[in-house]
Coordinates of C-alpha atoms in Angstrom, one line a residue:
Chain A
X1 CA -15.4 -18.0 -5.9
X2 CA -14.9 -15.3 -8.6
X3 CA -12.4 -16.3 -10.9
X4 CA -10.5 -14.5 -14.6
X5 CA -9.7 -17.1 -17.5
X6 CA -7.2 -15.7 -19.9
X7 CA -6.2 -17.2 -23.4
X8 CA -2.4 -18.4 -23.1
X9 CA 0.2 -17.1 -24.2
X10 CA 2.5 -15.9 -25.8
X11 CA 1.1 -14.4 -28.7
X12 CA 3.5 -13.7 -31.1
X13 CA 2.0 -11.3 -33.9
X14 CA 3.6 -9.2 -36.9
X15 CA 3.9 -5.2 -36.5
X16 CA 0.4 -3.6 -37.7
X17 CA -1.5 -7.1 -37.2
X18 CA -5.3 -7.1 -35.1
X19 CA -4.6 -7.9 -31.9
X20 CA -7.5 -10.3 -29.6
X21 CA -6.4 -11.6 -26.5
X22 CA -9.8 -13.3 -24.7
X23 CA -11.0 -13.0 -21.0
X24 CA -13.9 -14.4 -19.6
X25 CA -14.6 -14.4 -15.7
X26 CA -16.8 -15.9 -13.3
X27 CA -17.9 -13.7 -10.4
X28 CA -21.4 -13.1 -8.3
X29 CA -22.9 -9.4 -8.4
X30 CA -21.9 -7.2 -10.7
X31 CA -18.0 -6.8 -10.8
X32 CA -15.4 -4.1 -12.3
X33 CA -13.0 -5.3 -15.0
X34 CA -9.9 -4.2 -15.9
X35 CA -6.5 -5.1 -18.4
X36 CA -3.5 -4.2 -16.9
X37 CA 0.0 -3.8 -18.6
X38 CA 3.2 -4.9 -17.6
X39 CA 6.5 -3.9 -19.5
X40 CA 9.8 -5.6 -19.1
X41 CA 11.2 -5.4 -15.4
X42 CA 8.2 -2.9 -14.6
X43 CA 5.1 -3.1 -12.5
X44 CA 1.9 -3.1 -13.3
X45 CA -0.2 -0.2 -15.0
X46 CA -3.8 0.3 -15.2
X47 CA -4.5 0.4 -19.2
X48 CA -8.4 0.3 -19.5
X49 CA -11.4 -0.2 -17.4
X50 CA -15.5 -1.1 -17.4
X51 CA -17.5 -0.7 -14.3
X52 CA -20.9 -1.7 -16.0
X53 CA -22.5 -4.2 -18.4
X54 CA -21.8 -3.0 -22.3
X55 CA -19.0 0.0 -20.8
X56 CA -16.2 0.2 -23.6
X57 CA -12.9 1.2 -21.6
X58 CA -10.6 2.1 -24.7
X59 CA -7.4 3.1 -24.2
X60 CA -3.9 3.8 -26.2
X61 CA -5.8 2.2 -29.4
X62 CA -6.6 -0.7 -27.1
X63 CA -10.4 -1.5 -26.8
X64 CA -12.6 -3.7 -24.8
X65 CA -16.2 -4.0 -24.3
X66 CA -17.6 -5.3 -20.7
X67 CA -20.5 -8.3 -22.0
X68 CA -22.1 -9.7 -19.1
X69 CA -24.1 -12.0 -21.6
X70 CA -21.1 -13.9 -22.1
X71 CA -19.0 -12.7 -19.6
X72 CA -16.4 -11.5 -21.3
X73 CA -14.2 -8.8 -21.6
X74 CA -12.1 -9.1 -24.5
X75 CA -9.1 -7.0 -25.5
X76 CA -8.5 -5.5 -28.8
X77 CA -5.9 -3.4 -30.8
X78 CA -6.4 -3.2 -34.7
X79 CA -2.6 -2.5 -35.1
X80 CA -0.4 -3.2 -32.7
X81 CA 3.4 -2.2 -32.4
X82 CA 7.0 -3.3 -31.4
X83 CA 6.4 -1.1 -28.2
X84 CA 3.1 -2.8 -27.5
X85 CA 5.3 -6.0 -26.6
X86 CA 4.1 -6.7 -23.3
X87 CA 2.3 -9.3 -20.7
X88 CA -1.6 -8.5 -20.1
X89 CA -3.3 -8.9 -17.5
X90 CA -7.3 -9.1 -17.2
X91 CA -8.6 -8.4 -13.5
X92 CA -12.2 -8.1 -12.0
X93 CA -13.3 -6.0 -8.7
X94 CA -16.5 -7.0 -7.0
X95 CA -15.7 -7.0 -3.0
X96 CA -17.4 -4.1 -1.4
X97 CA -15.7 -1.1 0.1
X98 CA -14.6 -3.0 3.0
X99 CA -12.7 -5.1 1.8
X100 CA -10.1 -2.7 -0.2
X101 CA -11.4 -3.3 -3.8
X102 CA -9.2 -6.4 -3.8
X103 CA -7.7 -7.2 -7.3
X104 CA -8.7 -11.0 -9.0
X105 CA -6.0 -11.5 -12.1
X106 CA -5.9 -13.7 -14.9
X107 CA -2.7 -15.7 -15.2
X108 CA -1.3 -13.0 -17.7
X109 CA -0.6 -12.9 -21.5
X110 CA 2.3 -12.4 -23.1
X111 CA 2.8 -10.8 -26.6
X112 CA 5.1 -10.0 -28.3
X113 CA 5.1 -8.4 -31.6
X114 CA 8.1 -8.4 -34.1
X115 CA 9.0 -5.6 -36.9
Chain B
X1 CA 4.7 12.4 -6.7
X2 CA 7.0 9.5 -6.6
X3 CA 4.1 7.6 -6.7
X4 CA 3.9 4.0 -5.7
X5 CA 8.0 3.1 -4.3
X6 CA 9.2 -0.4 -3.1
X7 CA 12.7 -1.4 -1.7
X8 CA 14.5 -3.4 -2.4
X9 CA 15.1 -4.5 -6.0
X10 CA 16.0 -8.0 -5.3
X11 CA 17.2 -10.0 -2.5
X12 CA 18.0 -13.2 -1.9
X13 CA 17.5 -14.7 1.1
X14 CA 18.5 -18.4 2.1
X15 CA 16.3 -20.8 4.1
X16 CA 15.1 -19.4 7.6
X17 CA 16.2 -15.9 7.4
X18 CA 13.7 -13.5 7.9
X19 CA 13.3 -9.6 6.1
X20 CA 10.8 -7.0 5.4
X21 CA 9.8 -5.6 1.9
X22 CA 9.3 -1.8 2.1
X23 CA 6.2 -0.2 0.8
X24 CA 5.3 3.5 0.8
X25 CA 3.2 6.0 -1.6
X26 CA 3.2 9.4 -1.5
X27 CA -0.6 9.8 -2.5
X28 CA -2.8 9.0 0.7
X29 CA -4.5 6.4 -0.4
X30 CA -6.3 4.7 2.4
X31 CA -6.2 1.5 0.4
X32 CA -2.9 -0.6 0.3
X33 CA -2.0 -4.5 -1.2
X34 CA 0.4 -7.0 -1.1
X35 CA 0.4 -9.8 -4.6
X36 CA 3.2 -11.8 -5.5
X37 CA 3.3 -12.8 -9.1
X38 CA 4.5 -16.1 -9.9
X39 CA 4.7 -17.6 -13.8
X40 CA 1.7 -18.6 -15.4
X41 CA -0.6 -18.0 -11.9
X42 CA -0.8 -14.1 -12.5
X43 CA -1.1 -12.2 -9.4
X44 CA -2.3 -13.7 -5.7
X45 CA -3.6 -11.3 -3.0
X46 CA -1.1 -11.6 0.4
X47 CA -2.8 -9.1 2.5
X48 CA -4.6 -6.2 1.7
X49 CA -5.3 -2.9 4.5
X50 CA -8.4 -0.5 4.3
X51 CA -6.8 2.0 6.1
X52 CA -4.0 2.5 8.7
X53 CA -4.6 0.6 11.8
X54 CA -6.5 -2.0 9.1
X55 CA -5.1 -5.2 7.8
X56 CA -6.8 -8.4 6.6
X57 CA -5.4 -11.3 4.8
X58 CA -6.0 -11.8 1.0
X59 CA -5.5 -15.2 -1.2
X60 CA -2.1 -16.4 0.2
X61 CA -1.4 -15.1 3.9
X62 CA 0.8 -17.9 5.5
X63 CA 4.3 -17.3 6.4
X64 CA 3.8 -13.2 5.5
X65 CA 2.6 -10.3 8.4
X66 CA 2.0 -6.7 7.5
X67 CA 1.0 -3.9 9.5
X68 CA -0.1 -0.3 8.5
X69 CA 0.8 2.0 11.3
X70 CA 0.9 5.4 8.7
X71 CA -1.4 5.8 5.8
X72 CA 2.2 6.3 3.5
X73 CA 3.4 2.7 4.5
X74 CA 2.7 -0.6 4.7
X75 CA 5.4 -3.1 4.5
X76 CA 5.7 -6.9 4.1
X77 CA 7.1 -9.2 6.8
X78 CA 8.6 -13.2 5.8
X79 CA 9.1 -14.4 9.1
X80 CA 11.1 -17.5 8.3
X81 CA 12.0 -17.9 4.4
X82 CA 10.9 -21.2 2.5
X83 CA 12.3 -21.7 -1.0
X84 CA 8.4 -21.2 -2.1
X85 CA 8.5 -17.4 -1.3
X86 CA 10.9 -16.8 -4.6
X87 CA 8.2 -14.8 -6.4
X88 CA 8.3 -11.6 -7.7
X89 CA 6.1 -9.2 -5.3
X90 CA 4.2 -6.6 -6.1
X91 CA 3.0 -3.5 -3.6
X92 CA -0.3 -1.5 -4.8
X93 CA -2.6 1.1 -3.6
X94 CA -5.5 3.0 -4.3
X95 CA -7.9 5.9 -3.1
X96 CA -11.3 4.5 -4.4
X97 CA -12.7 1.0 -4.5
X98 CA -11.3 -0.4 -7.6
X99 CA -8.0 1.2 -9.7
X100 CA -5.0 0.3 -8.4
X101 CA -1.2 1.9 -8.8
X102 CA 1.6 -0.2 -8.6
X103 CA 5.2 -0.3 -7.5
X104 CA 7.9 -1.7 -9.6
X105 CA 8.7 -5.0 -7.7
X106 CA 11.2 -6.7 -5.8
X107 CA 12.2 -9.3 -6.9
X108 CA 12.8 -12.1 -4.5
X109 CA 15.1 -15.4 -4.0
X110 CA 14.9 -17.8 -1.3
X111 CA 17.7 -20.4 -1.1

């Protein structure tokens, strides 16, 4: 079945430092992919998305580019921030209508990024 | 809009008892989720509904009902609490096929 491979956590990186955190996924047809955000105590927010093969979904400095070559869907930040001190989430979307657009996560990253 | 709302915050529960988990969203989405979120497993599909009237089961089912009588709620039923429910769960909905708003959580103990 379809499946989202994220790198493990946590990442613990240095205010201003390039951020990476790696997905890859596994899925028949041509799915949706997303990263999601989760803050302290908080739920989930949507912070980018690519519905198509070589689609960049950028967002709040965050980047990532949907390669169905090597089916990945890597996220990006050139400088990250104290406040970007969350746990990410990378999520693909391939069931048809009927079935709700149901949600596949990765196990979640955590970073966390010190002054 | 208030958006995606769940109640309660946290609960605990011991062995047996039974409760419903509140959902509702004020934005008429048709589509509505249930996930719990356990460490290092992300988030698993409970049960999902396309619309009300609509409910299907998602990753992890057993031991959980739902039912979606309004298009505004859908809440989550544990009919008999096992220690293996203490998750953190996670209501979401959505109007098209794919992006998803969340709730904040309720976080959930079963003694």
């Amino acid at each position: 079945g379809d499946s989202v491979t994220q790198m493990e956590g946590p990442v613990t990186l240095s205010e201003e430092a390039f951020l990476t955190i790696n997905c890859t996924y596994t899925a028949t047809g041509y799915p949706s992919l997303f990263w999601y955000v989760q803050y302290p105590g908080e739920g989930l927010q949507l912070l980018l998305k690519a519905t198509k093969a070589d689609d960049k979904g950028s967002n709040k400095g965050f980047e990532a580019t949907y390669r169905k070559e090597t089916t990945s869907f890597h996220l990006e930040k050139g400088s990250v921030q104290v406040s970007d001190s969350a746990v990410y989430f990378c999520a693909l979307s391939g069931a048809p209508r009927n079935q709700g657009g149901k949600l596949i996560f990765g196990q979640g990253t955590e970073l966390s990024v010190k002054p | 809009n208030a958006g995606v709302t769940q109640t309660p915050k946290f609960q605990v529960l011991k062995t047996g008892q039974s409760m419903t988990l509140q959902c509702a969203q004020d934005m008429n989405h048709e589509y509505m989720s249930w996930y719990r979120q356990d460490p290092g497993m992300g988030l698993r599909l409970i049960h999902y509904s396309v619309g009300a009237g609509i409910t299907d089961q998602g990753e992890v089912p057993n031991g959980y009902n739902v039912s979606r009588s309004t298009t505004e709620d859908f809440p989550l039923r544990l009919l008999s609490a096992a220690p293996s429910q203490t998750s953190v769960y996670f209501c979401a909905s959505s109007r098209g096929l794919h992006e998803q708003y969340f709730g904040p959580g309720t976080r959930l103990t079963v003694t």
